[in-house]
Coordinates of C-alpha atoms in Angstrom, one line a residue:
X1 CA 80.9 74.1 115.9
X2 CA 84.1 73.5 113.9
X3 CA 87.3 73.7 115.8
X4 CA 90.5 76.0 115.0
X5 CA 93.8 75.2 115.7
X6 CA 95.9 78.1 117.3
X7 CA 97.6 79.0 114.3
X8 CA 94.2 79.2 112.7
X9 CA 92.3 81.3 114.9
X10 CA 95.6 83.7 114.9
X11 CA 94.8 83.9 110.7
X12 CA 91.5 84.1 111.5
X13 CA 92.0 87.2 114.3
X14 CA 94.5 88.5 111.4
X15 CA 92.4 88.7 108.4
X16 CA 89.8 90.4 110.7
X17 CA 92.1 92.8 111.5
X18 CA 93.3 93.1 108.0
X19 CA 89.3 93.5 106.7
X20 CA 88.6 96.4 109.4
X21 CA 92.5 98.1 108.2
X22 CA 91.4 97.9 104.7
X23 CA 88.1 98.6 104.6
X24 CA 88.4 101.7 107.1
X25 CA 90.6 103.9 106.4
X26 CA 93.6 105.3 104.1
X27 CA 95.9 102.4 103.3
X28 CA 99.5 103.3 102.4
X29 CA 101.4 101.5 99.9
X30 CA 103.9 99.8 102.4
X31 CA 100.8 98.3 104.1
X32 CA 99.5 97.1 101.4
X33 CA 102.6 95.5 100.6
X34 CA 102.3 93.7 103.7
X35 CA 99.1 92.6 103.4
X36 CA 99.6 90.8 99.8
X37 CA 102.9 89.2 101.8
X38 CA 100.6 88.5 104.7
X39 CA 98.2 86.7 102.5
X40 CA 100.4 85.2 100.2
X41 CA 100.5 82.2 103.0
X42 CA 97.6 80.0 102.2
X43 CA 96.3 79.4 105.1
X44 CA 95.9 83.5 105.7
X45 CA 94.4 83.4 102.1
X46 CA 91.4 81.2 103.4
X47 CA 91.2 83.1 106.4
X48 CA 90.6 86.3 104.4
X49 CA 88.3 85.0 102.3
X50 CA 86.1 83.6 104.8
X51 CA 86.2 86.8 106.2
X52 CA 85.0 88.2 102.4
X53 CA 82.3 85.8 102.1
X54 CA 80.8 86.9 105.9
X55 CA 81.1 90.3 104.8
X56 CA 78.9 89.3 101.3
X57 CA 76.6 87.9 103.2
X58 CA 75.9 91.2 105.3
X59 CA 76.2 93.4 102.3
X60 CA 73.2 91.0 100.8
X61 CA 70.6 91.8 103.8
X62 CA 71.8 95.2 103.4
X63 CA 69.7 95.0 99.9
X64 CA 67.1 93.7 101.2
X65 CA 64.9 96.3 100.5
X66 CA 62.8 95.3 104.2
X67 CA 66.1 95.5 106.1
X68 CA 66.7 98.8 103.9
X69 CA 64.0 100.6 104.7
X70 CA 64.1 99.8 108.9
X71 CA 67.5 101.5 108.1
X72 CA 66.5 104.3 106.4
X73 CA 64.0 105.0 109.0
X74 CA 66.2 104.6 112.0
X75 CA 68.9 106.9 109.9
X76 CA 66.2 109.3 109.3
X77 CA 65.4 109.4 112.9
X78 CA 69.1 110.1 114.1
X79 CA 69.8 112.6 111.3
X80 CA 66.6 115.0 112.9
X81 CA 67.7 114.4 116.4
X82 CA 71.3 115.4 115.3
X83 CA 70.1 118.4 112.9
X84 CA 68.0 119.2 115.8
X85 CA 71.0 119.3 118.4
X86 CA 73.0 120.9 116.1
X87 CA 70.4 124.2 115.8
X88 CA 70.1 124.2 119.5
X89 CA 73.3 124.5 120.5
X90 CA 74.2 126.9 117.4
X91 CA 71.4 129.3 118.8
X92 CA 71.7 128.9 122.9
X93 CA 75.5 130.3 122.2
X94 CA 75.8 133.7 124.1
X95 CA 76.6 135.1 120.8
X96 CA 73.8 137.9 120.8
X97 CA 71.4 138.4 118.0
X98 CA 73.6 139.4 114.6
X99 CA 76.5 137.1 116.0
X100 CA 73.6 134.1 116.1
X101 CA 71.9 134.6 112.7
X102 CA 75.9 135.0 111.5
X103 CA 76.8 131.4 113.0
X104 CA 73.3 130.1 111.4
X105 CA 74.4 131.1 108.2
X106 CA 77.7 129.9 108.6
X107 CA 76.4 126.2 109.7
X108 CA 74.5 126.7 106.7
X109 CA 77.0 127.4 103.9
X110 CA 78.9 124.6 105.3
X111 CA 76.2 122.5 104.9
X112 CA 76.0 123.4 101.7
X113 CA 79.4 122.8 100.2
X114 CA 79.7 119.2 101.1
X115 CA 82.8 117.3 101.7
X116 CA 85.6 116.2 99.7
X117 CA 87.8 113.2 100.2
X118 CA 91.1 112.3 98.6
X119 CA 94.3 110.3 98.7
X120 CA 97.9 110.3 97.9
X121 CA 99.3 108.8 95.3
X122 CA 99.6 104.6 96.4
X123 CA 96.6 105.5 98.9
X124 CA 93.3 104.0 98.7
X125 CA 90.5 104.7 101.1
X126 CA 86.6 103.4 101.8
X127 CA 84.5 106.2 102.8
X128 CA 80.8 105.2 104.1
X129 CA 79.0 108.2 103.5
X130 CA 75.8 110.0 105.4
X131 CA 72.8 107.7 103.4
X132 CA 75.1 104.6 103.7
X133 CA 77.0 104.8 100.2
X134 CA 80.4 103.0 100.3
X135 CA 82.6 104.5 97.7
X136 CA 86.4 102.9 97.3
X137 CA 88.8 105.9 96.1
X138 CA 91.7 104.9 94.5
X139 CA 95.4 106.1 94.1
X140 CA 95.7 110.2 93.6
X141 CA 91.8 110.4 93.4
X142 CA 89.8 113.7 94.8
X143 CA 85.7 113.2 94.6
X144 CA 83.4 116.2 96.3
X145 CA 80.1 114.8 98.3
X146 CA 77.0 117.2 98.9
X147 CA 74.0 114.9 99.9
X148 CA 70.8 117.0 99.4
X149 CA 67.2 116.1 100.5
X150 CA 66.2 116.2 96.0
X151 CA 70.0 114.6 95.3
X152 CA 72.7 113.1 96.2
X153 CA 75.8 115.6 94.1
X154 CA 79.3 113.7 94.0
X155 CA 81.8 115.3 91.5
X156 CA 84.9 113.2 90.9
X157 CA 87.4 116.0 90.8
X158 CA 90.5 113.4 89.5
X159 CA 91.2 109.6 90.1
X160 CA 88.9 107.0 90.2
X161 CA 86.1 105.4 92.6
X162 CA 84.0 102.8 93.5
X163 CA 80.5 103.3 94.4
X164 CA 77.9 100.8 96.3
X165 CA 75.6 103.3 96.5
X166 CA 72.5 102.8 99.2
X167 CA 69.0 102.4 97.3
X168 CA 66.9 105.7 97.6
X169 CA 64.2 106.3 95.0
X170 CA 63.5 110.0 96.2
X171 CA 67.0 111.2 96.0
X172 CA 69.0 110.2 92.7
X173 CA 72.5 109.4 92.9
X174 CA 74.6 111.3 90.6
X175 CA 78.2 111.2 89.9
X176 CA 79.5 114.1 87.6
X177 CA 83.2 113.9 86.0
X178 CA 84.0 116.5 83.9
X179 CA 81.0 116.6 81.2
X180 CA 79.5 112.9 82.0
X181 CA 77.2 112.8 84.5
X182 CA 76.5 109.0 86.1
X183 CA 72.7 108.7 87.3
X184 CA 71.8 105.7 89.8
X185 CA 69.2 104.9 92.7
X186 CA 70.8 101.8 94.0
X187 CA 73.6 100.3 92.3
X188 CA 77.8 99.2 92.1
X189 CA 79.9 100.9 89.5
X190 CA 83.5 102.3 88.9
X191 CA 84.0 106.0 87.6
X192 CA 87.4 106.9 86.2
X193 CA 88.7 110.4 84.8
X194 CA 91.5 109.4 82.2
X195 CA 92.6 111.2 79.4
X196 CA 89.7 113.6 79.9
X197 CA 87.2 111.3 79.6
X198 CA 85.4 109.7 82.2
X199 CA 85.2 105.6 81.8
X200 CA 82.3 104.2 83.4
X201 CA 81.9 100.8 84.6
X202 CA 78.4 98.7 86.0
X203 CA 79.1 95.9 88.3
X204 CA 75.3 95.8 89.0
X205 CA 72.2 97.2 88.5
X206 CA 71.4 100.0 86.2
X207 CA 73.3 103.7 85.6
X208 CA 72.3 106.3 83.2
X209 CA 75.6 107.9 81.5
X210 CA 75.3 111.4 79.9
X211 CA 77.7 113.6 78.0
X212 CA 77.9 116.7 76.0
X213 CA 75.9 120.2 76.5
X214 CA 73.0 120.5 76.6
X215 CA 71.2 120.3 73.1
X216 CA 73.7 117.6 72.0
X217 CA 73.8 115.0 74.5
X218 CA 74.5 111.6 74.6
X219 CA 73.0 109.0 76.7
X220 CA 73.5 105.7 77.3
X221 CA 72.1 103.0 79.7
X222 CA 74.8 100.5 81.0
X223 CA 73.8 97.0 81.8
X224 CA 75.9 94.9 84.4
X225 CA 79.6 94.2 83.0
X226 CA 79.1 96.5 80.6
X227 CA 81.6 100.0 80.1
X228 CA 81.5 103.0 78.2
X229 CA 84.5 105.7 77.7
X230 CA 82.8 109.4 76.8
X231 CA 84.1 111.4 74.7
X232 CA 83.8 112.5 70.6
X233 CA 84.7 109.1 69.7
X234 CA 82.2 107.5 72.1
X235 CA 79.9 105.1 70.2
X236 CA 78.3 102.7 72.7
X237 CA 78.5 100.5 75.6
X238 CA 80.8 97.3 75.2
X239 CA 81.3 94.1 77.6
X240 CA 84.6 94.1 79.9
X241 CA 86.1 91.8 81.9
X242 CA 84.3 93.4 85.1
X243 CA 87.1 91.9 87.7
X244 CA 89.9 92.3 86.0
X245 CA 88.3 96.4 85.2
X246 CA 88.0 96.2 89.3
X247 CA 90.6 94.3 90.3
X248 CA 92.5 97.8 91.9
X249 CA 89.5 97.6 94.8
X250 CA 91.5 94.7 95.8
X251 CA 94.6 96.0 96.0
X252 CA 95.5 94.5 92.4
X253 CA 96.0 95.1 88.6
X254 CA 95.4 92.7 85.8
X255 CA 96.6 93.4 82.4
X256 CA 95.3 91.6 79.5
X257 CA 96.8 91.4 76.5
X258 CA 97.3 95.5 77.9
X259 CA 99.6 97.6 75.3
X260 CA 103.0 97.5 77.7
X261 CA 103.0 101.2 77.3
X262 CA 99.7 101.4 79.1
X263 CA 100.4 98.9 81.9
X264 CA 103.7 100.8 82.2
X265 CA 101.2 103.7 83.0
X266 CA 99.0 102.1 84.8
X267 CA 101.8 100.9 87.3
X268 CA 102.9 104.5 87.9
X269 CA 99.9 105.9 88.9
X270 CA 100.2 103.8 92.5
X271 CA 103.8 104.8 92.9
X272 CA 106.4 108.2 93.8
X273 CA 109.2 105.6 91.3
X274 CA 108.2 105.9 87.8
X275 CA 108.9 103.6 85.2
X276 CA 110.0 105.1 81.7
X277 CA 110.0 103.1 78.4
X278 CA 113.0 103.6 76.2
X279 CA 112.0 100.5 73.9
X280 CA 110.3 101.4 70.7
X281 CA 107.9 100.0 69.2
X282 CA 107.8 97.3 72.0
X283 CA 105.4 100.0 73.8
X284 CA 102.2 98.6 71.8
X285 CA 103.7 94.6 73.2
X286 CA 101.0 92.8 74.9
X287 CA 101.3 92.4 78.6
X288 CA 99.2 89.8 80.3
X289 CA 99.4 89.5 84.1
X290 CA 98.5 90.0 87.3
X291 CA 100.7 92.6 90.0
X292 CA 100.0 94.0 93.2
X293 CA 99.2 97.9 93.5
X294 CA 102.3 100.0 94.3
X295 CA 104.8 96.3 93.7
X296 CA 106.8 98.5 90.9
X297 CA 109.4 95.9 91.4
X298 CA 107.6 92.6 90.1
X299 CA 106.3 94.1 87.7
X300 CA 109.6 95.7 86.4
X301 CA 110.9 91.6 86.4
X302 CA 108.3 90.4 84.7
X303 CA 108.5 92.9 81.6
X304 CA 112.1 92.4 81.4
X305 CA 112.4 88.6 81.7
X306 CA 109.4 88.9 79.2
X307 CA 110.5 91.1 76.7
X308 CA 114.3 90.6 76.7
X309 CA 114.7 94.1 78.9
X310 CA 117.1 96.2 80.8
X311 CA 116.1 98.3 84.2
X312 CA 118.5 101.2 85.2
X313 CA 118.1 103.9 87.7
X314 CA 119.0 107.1 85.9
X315 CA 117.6 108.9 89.5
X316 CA 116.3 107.4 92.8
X317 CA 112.4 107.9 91.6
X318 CA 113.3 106.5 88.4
X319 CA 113.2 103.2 86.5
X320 CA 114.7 103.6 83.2
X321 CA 112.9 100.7 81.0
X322 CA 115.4 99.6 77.7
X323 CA 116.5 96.6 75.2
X324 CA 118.9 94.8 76.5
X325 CA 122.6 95.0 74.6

């Protein structure tokens, strides 16, 4: 067994509390400030990503489509023994007939309607759902889940997410964003609603993208590192750069050779101070780079030491972005 210094078992201790912070609930933008600071020590760095690599190793048996199925079975069994549980008590209530038939109903339509997650804006949040679907939502994002014995329904309301979705041949899973609708069994990809379209990304595995009304719908298959953008002007998938595409599930954006006007964008969606471009035609410049999530600062730096610019704060939420005299 190899041995660990104190200072390396406190990284190690640290990372695993940095995993469980980050992987379990709503993280903030200060904390994810201080994780990037944490981890810019190498020594945490190494730390983390053993921690990442134990973590890929469970995620593989997951697949396994033995280890899947024991799963599944076991779920199954505690979702009856909790449905069951749940109709018992709703029905021994002392509520009298009507009043009992009224809570049924109510259980029912609640049932029904599903849940919705969301986050603020510089939130991000993992959600493990019901059939053992991870799905990552980003910064401002709002997605609706109603898991069905035919289908599992998520509509991405706004924002963007990530999806491992658990393998289930008997109930599709189908991601709807305004008039695409993303169909997989078992599968990683990122959905994002910009600009009213929804862009569609495969990590791995296979989706099904549809768009348009009925009668005039397009479909495309994805294959893995491929992305398509719906919408009138949609032709057909193209290759992407899938890390850099899904770099913001690790608390991280990467520009390449990115219009400056659309990183400028891009950095605003993870922060309450906006950055405002009062430079011309500098807003098609290529940026190329790589900045933490909600770190409007370095990145405010970098595009003036790169492009000869001046930062002023017109208003306390406000980074006014111009050529310098």
């Amino acid at each position: 067994m190899a041995s660990f210094s104190t200072n390396e078992e406190q990284a190690e201790r640290e990372a695993a509390d940095w995993f469980a912070q980050l992987n379990s609930r709503r993280i903030s933008t200060p904390a994810l400030e201080a994780f990037h600071a944490w981890r810019r020590v190498p020594a945490n760095d190494a730390a983390y990503g053993r921690v990442e690599a134990i973590w890929e190793i469970g995620a593989k048996l997951r697949d396994d489509p033995h280890i899947a199925r024991a799963a599944a079975n076991a779920h199954a069994r505690g979702a009856r023994r909790r449905r069951w549980r749940n109709w018992a008590r709703s029905w021994t209530l002392p509520l009298g007939g009507l009043a009992a038939v009224g809570a049924a109903a109510l259980y029912l339509a609640v049932a029904s309607a599903g849940q919705t997650y969301q986050t603020k804006i510089g939130e991000q949040q993992l959600v493990t759902l019901e059939d053992g679907t991870r799905v990552r939502l980003d910064t401002d994002t709002r997605l609706r889940v109603k898991l069905g014995e035919d289908e599992r329904d998520i509509r991405l309301v706004r924002g963007q997410a990530f999806f491992e979705v658990a393998h289930d041949a008997a109930r599709p899973f189908i991601v709807s964003a305004d008039d695409a609708k993303v169909r997989a069994i078992g599968t990683r990809f990122d959905v994002r609603l910009i600009n009213g379209a929804a862009q569609v990304t495969l990590v791995e595995g296979a989706v099904e993208v549809r768009h348009g009304a009925p009668g005039a719908t397009k479909v495309w298959r994805l294959a893995p590192g491929q992305a398509i953008a719906t919408g009138p002007a949609a032709a057909k998938p193209a290759a992407v750069d899938v890390a850099a595409a899904t770099s913001w599930t690790a608390g991280q954006l990467v520009f390449q050779a990115t219009p400056l006007a659309d990183a400028v964008a891009e950095v605003n969606r993870y922060s309450h101070t906006k950055v405002t471009l009062d430079a011309g035609d500098l807003g098609a410049a290529p940026v190329n780079g790589k900045f933490d999530t909600g770190d409007t600062e370095a990145f405010v730096a970098a595009v003036c030491d790169l492009f000869n610019l001046s930062a002023e704060r017109p208003k306390r939420d406000e980074i006014r972005l111009s050529p310098r005299a």
